[in-house]
Short mmCIF file of C-alpha atoms and ligand atoms in Angstrom, two decimals:
data_model
loop_
_atom_site.label_atom_id
_atom_site.label_comp_id
_atom_site.label_asym_id
_atom_site.label_seq_id
_atom_site.Cartn_x
_atom_site.Cartn_y
_atom_site.Cartn_z
CA MET W 27 8.56 44.96 -101.23
CA LEU W 28 11.12 45.72 -103.80
CA ILE W 29 13.12 42.65 -102.97
CA LYS W 30 10.84 39.71 -102.72
CA VAL W 31 7.44 38.52 -103.37
CA PRO W 32 6.36 36.71 -100.28
CA PRO W 33 5.16 33.22 -101.14
CA ALA W 34 1.69 32.24 -99.94
CA SER W 35 3.51 30.22 -97.26
CA ALA W 36 4.95 33.45 -95.75
CA CYS W 37 1.65 33.82 -94.09
CA HIS W 38 2.21 31.70 -90.99
CA GLU W 39 -0.19 33.18 -88.49
CA SER W 40 -1.70 29.76 -88.01
CA ASP W 41 -1.47 30.08 -84.27
CA VAL W 42 -4.20 32.76 -84.39
CA THR W 43 -7.87 31.84 -84.66
CA PRO W 44 -9.22 33.27 -87.92
CA GLN W 45 -12.83 33.49 -86.90
CA SER W 46 -14.39 36.77 -86.19
CA THR W 47 -13.07 37.86 -82.85
CA TYR W 48 -14.82 41.14 -83.18
CA PHE W 49 -17.87 42.45 -81.20
CA SER W 50 -19.15 45.80 -81.94
CA ARG W 51 -19.86 48.07 -79.02
CA ARG W 52 -23.47 48.06 -80.00
CA ALA W 53 -23.61 44.26 -80.12
CA VAL W 54 -21.83 44.13 -76.81
CA MET W 55 -24.42 46.52 -75.34
CA ALA W 56 -27.16 44.39 -76.75
CA GLY W 57 -26.12 41.23 -75.00
CA SER W 58 -26.94 41.53 -71.26
CA ALA W 59 -24.31 39.10 -70.13
CA ALA W 60 -21.74 41.00 -72.16
CA LEU W 61 -23.13 44.24 -70.95
CA ALA W 62 -22.22 43.41 -67.35
CA ALA W 63 -18.69 42.47 -68.39
CA SER W 64 -18.17 45.53 -70.58
CA ALA W 65 -19.65 47.99 -68.13
CA ALA W 66 -16.92 47.17 -65.66
CA LEU W 67 -14.24 48.34 -68.06
CA PRO W 68 -13.53 51.99 -68.88
CA ALA W 69 -14.27 53.14 -72.35
CA TRP W 70 -10.53 53.31 -73.23
CA ALA W 71 -9.63 49.85 -72.21
CA ALA W 72 -10.11 48.28 -75.70
CA SER W 73 -12.67 46.05 -74.04
CA THR W 74 -14.48 45.33 -77.30
CA TYR W 75 -11.42 43.93 -79.06
CA ASP W 76 -10.54 40.37 -77.92
CA GLY W 77 -6.91 40.02 -77.21
CA ALA W 78 -6.09 43.77 -77.75
CA ASP W 79 -3.58 44.85 -75.18
CA PRO W 80 -4.99 48.15 -73.92
CA GLY W 81 -1.58 49.82 -74.03
CA ASN W 82 -0.45 52.72 -71.91
CA VAL W 83 -2.87 55.33 -73.24
CA PRO W 84 -1.77 58.90 -72.65
CA GLU W 85 -4.22 61.00 -70.53
CA TRP W 86 -5.23 63.33 -73.41
CA LEU W 87 -6.17 60.44 -75.55
CA LYS W 88 -8.02 58.67 -72.75
CA ALA W 89 -10.06 61.83 -72.33
CA LYS W 90 -10.90 61.95 -76.02
CA LEU W 91 -11.94 58.20 -76.23
CA GLY W 92 -14.98 58.99 -74.12
CA ASP W 93 -16.69 60.99 -76.86
CA THR W 94 -15.32 59.07 -79.75
CA HIS W 95 -17.70 58.43 -82.63
CA TRP W 96 -17.44 54.67 -82.68
CA GLN W 97 -17.75 52.75 -85.95
CA ALA W 98 -18.13 55.90 -88.05
CA VAL W 99 -17.19 53.60 -90.98
CA ASN W 100 -17.55 49.84 -90.92
CA VAL W 101 -16.71 46.95 -93.22
CA ALA W 102 -19.81 44.71 -93.49
CA GLY W 103 -19.39 40.97 -93.37
CA GLU W 104 -15.58 40.94 -93.08
CA ALA W 105 -13.98 39.98 -89.82
CA ILE W 106 -11.66 42.31 -88.10
CA THR W 107 -8.07 41.07 -88.24
CA PRO W 108 -7.00 39.87 -84.77
CA PHE W 109 -4.89 42.52 -82.92
CA LYS W 110 -2.08 40.03 -82.74
CA ASP W 111 -1.72 39.82 -86.53
CA ALA W 112 -2.14 43.60 -87.06
CA THR W 113 0.70 44.22 -84.58
CA HIS W 114 3.08 41.44 -85.57
CA TYR W 115 3.02 41.42 -89.29
CA ASN W 116 4.19 44.90 -90.26
CA ASN W 117 6.09 46.92 -92.73
CA PHE W 118 8.08 49.65 -91.13
CA TYR W 119 11.53 49.57 -92.64
CA GLU W 120 12.97 52.04 -90.16
CA PHE W 121 12.90 49.05 -87.76
CA GLY W 122 13.91 46.30 -90.19
CA THR W 123 12.64 44.57 -93.37
CA ASP W 124 11.14 41.34 -91.93
CA LYS W 125 7.50 41.36 -91.03
CA GLY W 126 8.32 40.71 -87.41
CA ASP W 127 11.06 43.26 -87.00
CA PRO W 128 8.89 46.30 -86.28
CA ALA W 129 7.14 44.55 -83.28
CA GLN W 130 10.55 43.47 -81.96
CA ASN W 131 12.40 46.80 -82.47
CA ALA W 132 10.01 49.67 -82.47
CA GLY W 133 10.00 49.80 -78.60
CA SER W 134 13.03 52.22 -78.97
CA LEU W 135 10.79 54.84 -80.63
CA LYS W 136 10.03 57.74 -78.17
CA THR W 137 6.56 59.00 -79.13
CA ASP W 138 5.96 61.48 -76.17
CA PRO W 139 6.48 64.36 -76.42
CA TRP W 140 5.85 64.53 -80.17
CA SER W 141 5.35 67.49 -82.43
CA VAL W 142 4.37 67.92 -86.02
CA MET W 143 5.79 70.70 -88.23
CA VAL W 144 3.19 72.21 -90.62
CA ASP W 145 4.67 74.37 -93.40
CA GLY W 146 4.49 75.39 -96.97
CA GLU W 147 1.35 76.90 -98.49
CA VAL W 148 -0.62 77.45 -95.24
CA GLY W 149 -1.97 80.36 -93.34
CA LYS W 150 -1.00 78.91 -90.02
CA PRO W 151 2.37 77.24 -90.30
CA GLY W 152 4.06 76.12 -87.10
CA LYS W 153 5.31 73.38 -84.95
CA TYR W 154 2.35 71.83 -83.12
CA ALA W 155 2.47 69.60 -80.10
CA LEU W 156 0.57 66.42 -80.99
CA GLU W 157 -2.04 66.80 -78.32
CA ASP W 158 -2.79 70.33 -79.25
CA PHE W 159 -2.99 69.32 -82.87
CA VAL W 160 -5.50 66.60 -82.20
CA LYS W 161 -7.49 67.96 -79.24
CA PRO W 162 -9.84 70.26 -81.15
CA HIS W 163 -11.15 67.29 -83.18
CA GLN W 164 -13.66 64.49 -82.56
CA LEU W 165 -12.00 61.14 -82.80
CA GLU W 166 -13.75 58.58 -85.10
CA GLU W 167 -13.38 54.80 -85.29
CA ARG W 168 -12.96 53.80 -88.97
CA ILE W 169 -12.88 50.12 -89.71
CA TYR W 170 -11.10 49.86 -93.11
CA ARG W 171 -9.68 47.20 -95.31
CA MET W 172 -5.94 47.62 -95.76
CA ARG W 173 -4.40 46.18 -98.95
CA CYS W 174 -0.62 46.09 -99.19
CA VAL W 175 0.97 46.28 -102.68
CA GLU W 176 2.55 42.91 -101.78
CA ALA W 177 -0.96 41.31 -102.12
CA TRP W 178 -1.85 40.70 -98.50
CA SER W 179 -4.71 42.49 -96.70
CA MET W 180 -6.25 42.98 -93.27
CA VAL W 181 -9.30 44.81 -91.75
CA ILE W 182 -8.30 47.26 -89.09
CA PRO W 183 -10.32 49.41 -86.74
CA TRP W 184 -8.41 52.72 -86.68
CA LEU W 185 -9.05 55.62 -84.36
CA GLY W 186 -8.39 58.96 -86.05
CA ILE W 187 -9.47 62.30 -87.34
CA PRO W 188 -10.28 63.27 -90.92
CA LEU W 189 -7.19 64.75 -92.40
CA ALA W 190 -9.54 67.42 -94.02
CA SER W 191 -10.41 68.65 -90.48
CA ILE W 192 -6.76 69.18 -89.57
CA LEU W 193 -5.92 70.80 -92.89
CA LYS W 194 -8.67 73.24 -92.56
CA GLN W 195 -7.31 74.17 -89.16
CA VAL W 196 -4.08 75.17 -90.75
CA GLU W 197 -5.62 77.01 -93.69
CA PRO W 198 -4.13 75.86 -96.98
CA THR W 199 -3.49 78.81 -99.34
CA SER W 200 -4.88 78.87 -103.01
CA LYS W 201 -1.41 77.69 -104.20
CA ALA W 202 -1.65 74.41 -102.23
CA ARG W 203 -2.23 71.52 -104.59
CA TYR W 204 -0.59 68.59 -102.87
CA VAL W 205 0.22 67.46 -99.31
CA ARG W 206 3.64 66.05 -98.48
CA PHE W 207 4.36 64.00 -95.34
CA GLU W 208 7.52 63.03 -93.68
CA THR W 209 8.36 60.39 -91.11
CA LEU W 210 10.66 60.91 -88.19
CA GLN W 211 14.36 60.74 -89.00
CA ASP W 212 16.24 59.51 -85.96
CA PRO W 213 18.95 56.79 -86.48
CA THR W 214 19.42 56.48 -82.80
CA SER W 215 15.98 54.99 -82.23
CA MET W 216 15.43 53.65 -85.80
CA PRO W 217 17.99 50.95 -86.64
CA GLY W 218 16.93 50.63 -90.21
CA GLN W 219 18.08 54.24 -90.79
CA ARG W 220 21.70 53.46 -89.80
CA SER W 221 21.99 50.01 -91.58
CA SER W 222 23.66 49.45 -94.84
CA PHE W 223 20.15 49.25 -96.30
CA SER W 224 20.94 52.36 -98.25
CA TYR W 225 18.62 52.21 -101.28
CA ILE W 226 16.11 54.10 -99.17
CA GLU W 227 16.62 57.82 -98.88
CA TRP W 228 15.41 58.63 -95.35
CA PRO W 229 13.18 60.06 -94.08
CA TYR W 230 10.27 58.10 -95.58
CA GLN W 231 8.17 60.51 -97.61
CA GLU W 232 4.64 60.31 -98.99
CA GLY W 233 2.16 62.54 -100.68
CA LEU W 234 -1.45 63.08 -101.76
CA ARG W 235 -3.20 65.33 -104.14
CA LEU W 236 -5.07 67.91 -102.12
CA ASP W 237 -8.54 66.55 -103.18
CA GLU W 238 -7.40 63.07 -102.01
CA ALA W 239 -6.19 64.52 -98.75
CA MET W 240 -9.47 66.33 -98.20
CA HIS W 241 -11.55 63.19 -99.05
CA PRO W 242 -13.75 62.19 -95.94
CA LEU W 243 -12.24 58.64 -95.99
CA THR W 244 -8.68 59.90 -95.48
CA ILE W 245 -7.67 60.02 -91.89
CA LEU W 246 -4.73 60.68 -89.61
CA ALA W 247 -4.78 57.84 -87.09
CA VAL W 248 -3.75 58.13 -83.49
CA GLY W 249 -5.04 54.78 -82.41
CA MET W 250 -6.41 51.37 -83.31
CA TYR W 251 -8.42 48.59 -81.59
CA GLY W 252 -9.82 51.19 -79.16
CA ARG W 253 -6.37 52.21 -77.83
CA GLU W 254 -3.36 54.24 -78.87
CA LEU W 255 -1.29 53.20 -81.90
CA PRO W 256 1.36 50.61 -81.15
CA ASN W 257 4.81 51.90 -82.15
CA GLN W 258 5.13 49.28 -84.90
CA ASN W 259 1.88 50.59 -86.55
CA GLY W 260 3.21 54.11 -86.83
CA ALA W 261 2.76 55.78 -83.39
CA PRO W 262 1.83 58.43 -82.49
CA LEU W 263 0.43 59.68 -85.88
CA ARG W 264 0.01 57.89 -89.21
CA LEU W 265 -1.82 58.34 -92.44
CA VAL W 266 -4.60 55.97 -93.47
CA VAL W 267 -5.91 56.22 -97.11
CA PRO W 268 -8.09 52.99 -97.52
CA TRP W 269 -8.41 52.98 -101.22
CA LYS W 270 -4.68 53.07 -101.78
CA TYR W 271 -1.92 50.48 -101.24
CA GLY W 272 -0.60 50.42 -97.79
CA PHE W 273 2.70 52.07 -98.52
CA LYS W 274 0.85 55.39 -98.91
CA GLY W 275 0.05 55.14 -95.16
CA ILE W 276 3.17 56.87 -93.87
CA LYS W 277 3.91 56.24 -90.23
CA SER W 278 5.22 58.37 -87.33
CA ILE W 279 4.65 61.61 -89.12
CA VAL W 280 6.62 64.61 -88.00
CA ARG W 281 6.03 67.00 -90.88
CA ILE W 282 3.03 67.92 -93.09
CA SER W 283 3.75 70.37 -95.98
CA LEU W 284 1.21 71.93 -98.35
CA VAL W 285 2.96 72.24 -101.71
CA ALA W 286 2.24 73.43 -105.25
CA GLU W 287 4.10 70.56 -107.08
CA GLN W 288 3.56 66.81 -106.86
CA PRO W 289 5.96 65.70 -104.10
CA LYS W 290 8.35 62.81 -104.66
CA THR W 291 7.61 59.71 -102.61
CA THR W 292 10.04 57.18 -101.08
CA TRP W 293 8.85 54.12 -103.14
CA GLN W 294 8.72 56.17 -106.41
CA GLY W 295 12.38 57.01 -105.69
CA ILE W 296 13.28 53.32 -105.30
CA ALA W 297 11.40 51.77 -108.19
CA PRO W 298 9.36 54.33 -110.19
CA THR W 299 8.11 51.73 -112.64
CA GLU W 300 6.71 49.55 -109.84
CA TYR W 301 5.32 52.06 -107.28
CA GLY W 302 3.59 55.15 -108.56
CA PHE W 303 2.41 58.31 -106.92
CA PHE W 304 -1.25 57.44 -107.00
CA ALA W 305 -0.95 53.69 -105.86
CA ASN W 306 -4.73 53.19 -106.05
CA VAL W 307 -5.71 49.61 -105.37
CA ASN W 308 -6.61 48.33 -108.74
CA PRO W 309 -7.09 44.57 -109.60
CA HIS W 310 -6.78 45.40 -113.32
CA VAL W 311 -3.33 46.95 -113.10
CA ASP W 312 -0.77 44.32 -112.22
CA HIS W 313 2.51 45.05 -110.45
CA PRO W 314 5.25 44.41 -113.00
CA ARG W 315 6.26 41.32 -111.09
CA TRP W 316 2.95 39.87 -109.74
CA THR W 317 -0.82 40.09 -110.15
CA GLN W 318 -2.86 42.45 -108.19
CA ALA W 319 -6.13 40.61 -108.97
CA ARG W 320 -6.12 38.68 -105.70
CA GLU W 321 -4.88 39.10 -102.15
CA ARG W 322 -4.25 37.01 -99.08
CA ARG W 323 -6.52 38.14 -96.24
CA LEU W 324 -4.63 37.68 -92.95
CA PRO W 325 -4.60 35.63 -90.90
CA GLY W 326 -4.42 32.55 -93.09
CA THR W 327 -2.51 29.29 -93.02
CA LEU W 328 -0.27 27.51 -95.38
CA PHE W 329 -3.11 25.20 -96.32
CA ALA W 330 -5.81 27.78 -96.15
CA PRO W 331 -4.33 31.06 -97.31
CA ASN W 332 -7.59 32.85 -97.38
CA VAL W 333 -7.27 34.16 -100.93
CA ARG W 334 -9.88 36.70 -102.12
CA GLU W 335 -10.47 38.86 -105.09
CA THR W 336 -9.12 42.34 -104.83
CA GLN W 337 -11.78 45.07 -105.27
CA MET W 338 -11.47 48.19 -107.39
CA PHE W 339 -10.23 51.05 -105.09
CA ASN W 340 -10.08 48.36 -102.32
CA GLY W 341 -13.95 48.36 -102.21
CA TYR W 342 -14.25 52.13 -101.88
CA ALA W 343 -14.95 52.90 -105.52
CA ASP W 344 -18.50 54.35 -104.85
CA GLU W 345 -16.81 56.93 -102.59
CA VAL W 346 -13.62 57.70 -104.51
CA ALA W 347 -13.85 56.76 -108.26
CA SER W 348 -14.98 60.28 -109.10
CA LEU W 349 -11.62 61.67 -107.95
CA TYR W 350 -10.07 59.97 -111.04
CA THR W 351 -12.60 60.68 -113.70
CA GLY W 352 -10.92 60.87 -117.12
CA MET W 353 -7.52 59.68 -115.77
CA ASP W 354 -5.80 56.65 -117.30
CA LEU W 355 -5.25 54.48 -114.27
CA LYS W 356 -2.76 52.22 -116.21
CA VAL W 357 -0.52 55.29 -116.73
CA ASN W 358 -1.28 56.82 -113.43
CA TYR W 359 -0.57 53.78 -111.31
N1 MTE U 25 7.69 55.43 -92.30
C1 MTE U 25 7.16 54.31 -92.88
N2 MTE U 25 5.80 54.24 -93.14
C2 MTE U 25 5.35 53.08 -93.76
C3 MTE U 25 6.19 52.06 -94.13
C4 MTE U 25 7.59 52.22 -93.84
O1 MTE U 25 8.42 51.26 -94.07
N3 MTE U 25 8.05 53.22 -93.19
N4 MTE U 25 5.64 50.91 -94.67
C5 MTE U 25 4.41 51.13 -95.48
C6 MTE U 25 3.77 49.82 -95.90
S1 MTE U 25 4.55 49.12 -97.25
C7 MTE U 25 2.63 49.42 -95.42
S2 MTE U 25 1.91 47.99 -96.08
C8 MTE U 25 2.03 49.91 -94.20
C9 MTE U 25 1.96 48.85 -93.10
O2 MTE U 25 1.26 49.29 -92.02
P1 MTE U 25 0.97 48.31 -90.76
O3 MTE U 25 2.35 47.70 -90.43
O4 MTE U 25 0.45 49.15 -89.74
O5 MTE U 25 0.06 47.18 -91.31
O6 MTE U 25 2.81 50.99 -93.65
C10 MTE U 25 3.38 51.86 -94.63
N5 MTE U 25 3.95 52.99 -93.96
MO1 MO U 26 2.91 47.76 -98.22
#
C-alpha cells in the first residue's frame, strides 16, 4: 500500500458473480427445499456459504462450531463477498506483495500446533496452546464490512471471540493501557520475510488502545465463512477491528502483550505521515495520496467497479464514536 495506488481496473474479479450468494442459516431453515439440503450437511461444513471450501477443520474447532452463536452481528442489505474473492485478493506481505500471492504461497504456513505468548501487564502471562486459549469461549459469527486503506472493501462473515473475553481471562493489570500484537516470524515458511523487501521490519506488529481492544465489536477470528481461517487470511488467529482500516487486522498472531505505552506499529514505522496508530475509517480524512471518501466494493469489474461512499467509522459510528470524543481525528489519523 505504500508503493502504489491500485487503479480501478486492478479489480478484475469479473469471473465471480457479484449478486448475493449469501443465504443466512435462518433463511435456509425457513425454505423447506433448502432445509432438506442443509440438514444433510454437518454444521461445520460451511453449507450456508456458496462456493466456500469447507477446509480441513481441526477437531476442536469442529466441536465448537456446533454451539456457535451464528450471525451475532450482521450487515443489513449488503451482500457477503464471495469466498473466492475474500481468499484470492489479499494483503499478507509475508507471502508477497501482489494480491494473489498469499493464496498462492501461504500453504507453507504451518498452523498446527500453534501457541500464543501472552505477556506484559497481565496477571496470567504464559504461552497458551491455541485450542486451550479459545476453548473456554463461545464462538460468534460476525458479519463485518472490511475497508482497506487502499480504498477497496468487502463484507466478510468472521468466526471469532470478542478480544475482551480473552483479555479478561489473562487479567490485565492496572498499568495496562494498550495491547500490542505480533505476527509469526518464520522466514522458512514466509518468503516475504527473506526477500529483499527490507523496508518492513519483521515481524508485523499492531496495537490498540485498551478501550478499543475491549470494545465488543473487536474480535479475534479463528474462522470465516463457517470454517477455519484459510492461511492467506491469517490462520489460525487474526485480529478484526471493523471500524479501522484493514491493516490493523494483524494476521497469524503469536504474541499479545499488555503494555503501558502506545506500541509502534509496522505501517507507522514505514510511513508515519500516511498510516497512523488509530487508522479509523474516515471519509473526511484523506490519505496524503488519495481520497478516502469512496471505496470499491469487491467484487467489481473494470466497467462496473461498484464504487460506494465510505462511511464514518466504516458504518460503526453508533457503536464506536464515543471512544474518540474530544479527539481531533485529523491529527489522530
Ligand atoms: N501479518 C500481517 N497482517 C496483515 C497484513 C500483512 O501484510 N501482514 N496486511 C493487512 C492489510 S493491509 C489488510 S487490508 C488485511 C487484509 O486481510 P484479508 O487478506 O484477510 O482481506 O490484513 C492485514 N493484516
Ligand atoms: Mo490494507
